[in-house]
Short mmCIF file of C-alpha atoms in Angstrom, two decimals:
data_model
loop_
_atom_site.label_atom_id
_atom_site.label_comp_id
_atom_site.label_asym_id
_atom_site.label_seq_id
_atom_site.Cartn_x
_atom_site.Cartn_y
_atom_site.Cartn_z
CA MET X 15 80.21 120.70 -4.90
CA SER X 16 79.53 118.57 -1.82
CA ALA X 17 76.37 117.09 -0.82
CA PHE X 18 75.49 116.02 2.56
CA LYS X 19 76.36 112.26 3.06
CA ASP X 20 75.56 110.49 6.24
CA PRO X 21 78.85 109.21 7.81
CA SER X 22 77.30 106.19 9.16
CA GLN X 23 76.33 105.01 5.85
CA SER X 24 79.57 105.75 4.09
CA SER X 25 81.26 102.97 2.35
CA ASN X 26 84.76 104.32 3.09
CA PRO X 27 86.11 104.80 6.68
CA TYR X 28 86.77 108.12 8.29
CA ARG X 29 90.23 108.45 7.60
CA GLU X 30 92.51 111.32 8.25
CA PRO X 31 96.18 110.66 7.17
CA THR X 32 97.54 113.94 8.51
CA PRO X 33 99.68 113.35 11.54
CA LEU X 34 99.73 115.41 14.53
CA PRO X 35 101.25 118.56 14.63
CA GLU X 36 104.84 118.75 15.25
CA SER X 37 104.21 121.24 18.48
CA VAL X 38 102.65 118.20 20.29
CA PRO X 39 105.04 115.97 21.73
CA LYS X 40 104.78 112.36 20.49
CA VAL X 41 103.82 109.58 22.86
CA GLU X 42 103.23 105.86 21.65
CA GLU X 43 99.66 104.62 21.99
CA LEU X 44 99.26 101.70 24.17
CA GLY X 45 97.88 99.43 21.56
CA THR X 46 96.45 97.11 24.21
CA THR X 47 93.44 95.30 23.26
CA SER X 48 90.26 95.07 25.46
CA ALA X 49 90.88 91.78 27.41
CA PRO X 50 94.32 92.71 28.75
CA LEU X 51 92.94 96.18 29.57
CA LYS X 52 90.25 94.68 31.34
CA SER X 53 92.50 92.31 33.24
CA ALA X 54 94.75 95.21 34.20
CA ALA X 55 91.98 97.68 34.73
CA PHE X 56 92.17 97.84 38.51
CA PHE X 57 96.11 97.92 38.77
CA ILE X 58 95.74 100.95 36.29
CA GLY X 59 93.29 102.51 38.49
CA ALA X 60 95.68 101.96 41.54
CA TYR X 61 98.94 102.66 39.98
CA CYS X 62 97.90 105.63 37.94
CA LYS X 63 95.39 107.13 40.06
CA GLU X 64 96.98 110.66 40.37
CA TYR X 65 97.31 110.96 36.62
CA ASN X 66 94.05 109.76 36.04
CA GLU X 67 92.21 112.16 38.32
CA ASP X 68 94.31 114.95 37.22
CA PHE X 69 93.15 114.38 33.61
CA MET X 70 89.65 113.74 34.44
CA LEU X 71 89.60 117.06 36.55
CA CYS X 72 91.14 118.77 33.32
CA LYS X 73 88.54 117.28 31.13
CA SER X 74 85.66 118.43 33.51
CA GLU X 75 87.20 121.98 33.09
CA ASN X 76 86.75 121.90 29.34
CA ARG X 77 85.67 118.88 27.00
CA ASP X 78 87.90 120.48 24.12
CA PRO X 79 90.26 117.46 23.15
CA GLY X 80 93.11 120.11 22.71
CA HIS X 81 92.96 121.15 26.44
CA CYS X 82 94.19 118.11 28.17
CA LEU X 83 96.83 116.93 25.72
CA LYS X 84 99.60 117.01 28.30
CA GLU X 85 97.68 115.22 31.12
CA GLY X 86 96.54 112.81 28.46
CA ARG X 87 100.13 111.95 27.51
CA ARG X 88 100.99 111.36 31.21
CA VAL X 89 97.89 108.91 31.33
CA THR X 90 99.23 107.09 28.47
CA ARG X 91 102.84 106.94 29.81
CA CYS X 92 101.58 105.69 33.07
CA ALA X 93 99.49 102.97 31.61
CA GLN X 94 102.37 101.87 29.45
CA ASP X 95 104.72 101.68 32.35
CA LEU X 96 102.32 99.76 34.27
CA ILE X 97 101.63 97.24 31.52
CA THR X 98 105.51 96.99 30.95
CA LYS X 99 105.95 96.30 34.82
CA MET X 100 103.19 93.91 34.73
CA ARG X 101 104.47 91.85 31.89
CA GLU X 102 108.11 91.85 33.46
CA ASN X 103 106.83 90.59 36.67
CA CYS X 104 103.66 88.47 36.25
CA LEU X 105 103.50 87.54 32.75
CA ALA X 106 102.40 84.10 32.94
CA GLU X 107 99.59 85.05 35.17
CA PHE X 108 98.65 88.05 33.33
CA ASP X 109 98.53 85.85 30.09
CA LYS X 110 96.28 83.50 31.55
CA HIS X 111 93.92 85.87 33.12
CA TRP X 112 93.37 87.84 29.97
CA ASN X 113 93.02 84.76 27.83
CA CYS X 114 90.57 83.44 30.07
CA LEU X 115 88.73 86.90 29.89
CA GLU X 116 88.86 86.76 26.24
CA MET X 117 87.36 83.24 26.12
CA ASN X 118 84.59 84.00 28.80
CA ASN X 119 82.88 87.11 27.44
CA GLN X 120 85.28 89.27 29.53
CA ALA X 121 83.13 88.50 32.86
CA TYR X 122 85.45 88.42 35.92
CA ASN X 123 83.35 86.07 37.91
CA LYS X 124 84.22 83.27 35.33
CA CYS X 125 87.80 83.47 35.79
CA ARG X 126 88.37 83.59 39.44
CA LYS X 127 90.62 80.72 39.34
CA VAL X 128 93.16 82.51 37.25
CA GLU X 129 92.69 85.89 38.70
CA ARG X 130 93.61 85.07 42.23
CA PRO X 131 97.35 84.29 41.15
CA LEU X 132 97.65 87.40 39.37
CA ASN X 133 96.23 89.61 42.24
CA LYS X 134 98.82 87.73 44.45
CA CYS X 135 101.66 88.26 42.25
CA MET X 136 100.92 91.95 41.58
CA PHE X 137 100.53 92.53 45.33
CA GLU X 138 103.84 90.76 46.14
CA LYS X 139 105.90 92.10 43.39
CA LEU X 140 104.46 95.47 42.82
CA GLY X 141 102.42 96.22 45.88
CA LEU X 142 99.32 97.01 43.93
CA LEU X 143 96.21 95.77 45.50
CA LYS X 144 92.85 95.28 43.83
CA THR X 145 90.08 97.29 45.34
CA ILE X 146 86.57 98.06 44.32
CA PRO X 147 85.48 101.31 45.74
CA GLY X 148 81.92 101.29 47.42
CA SER X 149 81.97 97.47 48.25
CA PRO X 150 79.81 97.19 51.40
CA GLU X 151 81.94 97.44 54.75
CA GLY X 152 82.91 94.24 56.74
CA GLN X 153 82.23 91.73 53.77
CA LYS X 154 84.66 90.10 51.43
CA PRO X 155 85.00 92.00 48.29
CA ILE X 156 83.58 90.14 45.33
CA HIS X 157 86.81 88.94 43.96
CA GLU X 158 87.78 87.24 47.14
CA VAL X 159 84.70 85.20 47.85
CA THR X 160 85.49 81.65 47.94
CA ASN X 161 82.12 80.08 47.29
CA PRO X 162 80.25 82.54 44.95
CA ILE X 163 76.74 81.75 43.49
CA PHE X 164 77.51 83.18 40.10
CA THR X 165 80.34 81.05 38.38
CA GLY X 166 80.94 79.55 34.88
CA VAL X 167 79.20 76.42 34.07
CA GLN X 168 82.43 74.50 34.79
CA LYS X 169 84.09 75.51 37.85
CA MET S 17 30.78 22.76 67.39
CA PRO S 18 33.68 25.24 66.49
CA PRO S 19 36.72 24.01 64.76
CA ALA S 20 39.76 23.16 66.52
CA GLY S 21 41.39 26.23 67.60
CA GLY S 22 38.35 28.32 67.53
CA PHE S 23 36.91 30.61 64.78
CA GLU S 24 38.99 32.95 62.76
CA ALA S 25 38.90 36.74 64.26
CA ILE S 26 36.37 38.83 62.32
CA LYS S 27 37.84 41.14 59.92
CA TYR S 28 36.10 44.43 60.77
CA LYS S 29 39.25 46.77 60.51
CA ARG S 30 39.51 49.08 57.21
CA ASN S 31 42.42 48.13 54.87
CA LEU S 32 44.16 51.51 54.50
CA PRO S 33 47.75 51.17 53.40
CA PHE S 34 50.25 54.02 53.81
CA ARG S 35 49.79 56.38 51.09
CA GLY S 36 52.91 58.64 51.35
CA PRO S 37 53.59 61.66 53.55
CA SER S 38 50.74 63.68 54.62
CA GLY S 39 49.57 67.08 53.20
CA VAL S 40 51.28 68.97 56.02
CA VAL S 41 54.52 67.16 55.50
CA ILE S 42 54.33 68.01 51.87
CA LEU S 43 53.24 71.55 52.36
CA GLY S 44 56.13 72.18 54.79
CA GLY S 45 58.65 70.46 52.50
CA VAL S 46 57.56 72.76 49.54
CA THR S 47 57.71 75.76 51.84
CA ALA S 48 61.25 74.80 53.09
CA VAL S 49 62.36 74.24 49.27
CA CYS S 50 61.04 77.70 48.34
CA ALA S 51 62.31 79.46 51.33
CA TYR S 52 65.83 77.99 50.70
CA GLY S 53 65.41 79.19 46.76
CA PHE S 54 64.45 82.80 47.96
CA TYR S 55 67.23 82.88 50.26
CA ARG S 56 69.66 81.83 47.43
CA LEU S 57 68.06 84.30 45.17
CA GLY S 58 68.71 87.13 47.84
CA LEU S 59 72.28 86.08 48.03
CA GLY S 60 72.52 86.01 44.18
CA ASN S 61 70.94 89.24 43.72
CA LEU S 62 73.52 90.90 46.32
CA GLU S 63 76.20 89.04 44.41
CA ARG S 64 75.05 90.23 41.26
CA ARG S 65 75.24 93.89 42.47
CA GLU S 66 78.80 93.32 43.55
CA LEU S 67 79.73 92.05 40.13
CA GLN S 68 78.14 94.85 38.42
CA ARG S 69 79.96 97.19 40.70
CA GLU S 70 83.26 95.40 39.72
CA LYS S 71 82.69 95.80 36.08
CA THR S 72 81.56 99.30 36.44
CA TRP S 73 84.73 100.32 38.39
CA SER S 74 86.99 98.32 35.91
CA ARG S 75 85.47 100.48 33.10
CA ILE S 76 85.74 103.50 35.16
CA HIS S 77 89.52 103.08 35.60
CA LEU S 78 90.17 102.71 31.80
CA VAL S 79 88.16 105.98 31.04
CA PRO S 80 91.10 108.40 31.03
CA LEU S 81 93.27 106.06 29.42
CA LEU S 82 90.89 105.72 26.23
CA LEU S 83 89.62 109.38 26.52
CA ALA S 84 93.08 110.32 26.29
CA GLU S 85 93.83 108.32 23.15
CA ALA S 86 90.71 109.46 21.59
CA ASP S 87 91.40 113.06 22.36
CA ARG S 88 94.64 112.90 20.85
CA ASP S 89 93.16 111.28 17.61
CA ALA S 90 90.32 114.04 17.73
CA TYR S 91 92.99 116.78 18.03
CA ARG S 92 94.83 115.56 15.39
CA ARG S 93 91.77 115.62 13.07
CA GLN S 94 90.73 118.85 14.21
CA GLN S 95 94.04 120.67 13.39
CA ALA S 96 93.98 118.80 9.92
CA ALA S 97 90.57 120.20 9.13
CA LEU S 98 91.58 123.67 10.25
CA GLU S 99 94.50 123.52 7.79
CA ARG S 100 92.41 122.44 5.10
CA GLU S 101 89.83 125.15 6.04
CA LYS S 102 92.87 127.85 5.81
CA GLU S 103 94.01 126.47 2.45
CA ILE S 104 90.44 126.71 0.85
CA MET S 105 89.61 130.00 2.32
CA LYS S 106 92.87 131.85 2.02
CA ASP S 107 91.56 134.11 -0.80
CA VAL S 108 88.58 135.19 1.01
CA PRO S 109 89.26 138.44 3.03
CA GLY S 110 88.05 138.68 6.64
CA TRP S 111 87.55 134.90 6.92
CA GLU S 112 88.58 133.36 10.31
CA ALA S 113 89.23 129.52 10.00
CA GLY S 114 87.91 127.40 12.64
CA LYS S 115 85.74 130.32 14.06
CA SER S 116 82.61 129.00 15.83
CA VAL S 117 79.24 130.20 14.56
CA TYR S 118 78.18 130.78 18.43
CA ASN S 119 79.09 133.55 20.43
CA ASN S 120 80.28 131.15 23.26
CA PRO S 121 83.71 130.05 24.13
CA ARG S 122 82.50 126.41 25.26
CA TYR S 123 83.59 123.67 23.30
CA ARG S 124 81.37 121.97 20.71
CA PRO S 125 82.41 118.91 18.69
CA GLU S 126 82.20 119.01 15.08
CA SER S 127 78.56 118.54 14.04
CA SER S 128 79.98 117.40 10.47
CA ILE S 129 83.03 115.68 9.35
CA MET S 130 84.59 115.50 5.91
CA LEU S 131 84.93 112.14 4.40
CA LEU S 132 88.16 111.93 2.24
#
């Protein structure tokens, strides 16, 4: 029979080959790695606000993974839509920014130089503005400060 | 008789060359440098708070996306486990596959997983 094995000490990964049941509509996963996601995070937040909030409200109703599949698919489709649009409109800026994040420990403050053209492009072409909720009123938000204290070693 | 042109002046003044800025100036300078440093530190602390806020919000914006993806995976595994349980326990009369041991409909994640 089976004995208890600690999953964290298992030599083989936790794999489950069975696909999703047919009753669940298919959605292609985003497949974007962490740096592009981090680069696009604020635009995802702006573009997919309704879907994201809907999904999180649904999750707060019930934590069951089966409960919010529909809302989850909408969230993923919206993010996919955004990433596609971003790549269509601001590919060069986007690539530069996420590559910079990749090389700089994913710290925003070290990539302001390449972030600004991306923000500008996103605002001009897609009308999406990067805003940080909760920033102090009457001050420049941190991503627009021209002479910050914390920068990279090389400016 | 005195020499022509008179005697030399008597050297009675102490010979004290200038030995750098005074204590007050040094103290003032140190205070000024420290004050500027603390001012910059304060600005830096405020800035770090904003950077932290930016980082936190970038993660908050990604939570629904990642959670949705993880949920689909969890649901797939859940359904597979349920099917497996049904298959294994099909000969046991009165067995309800996937029934919680708690008398409470609240969702609880699996406490154990099967490694295939």
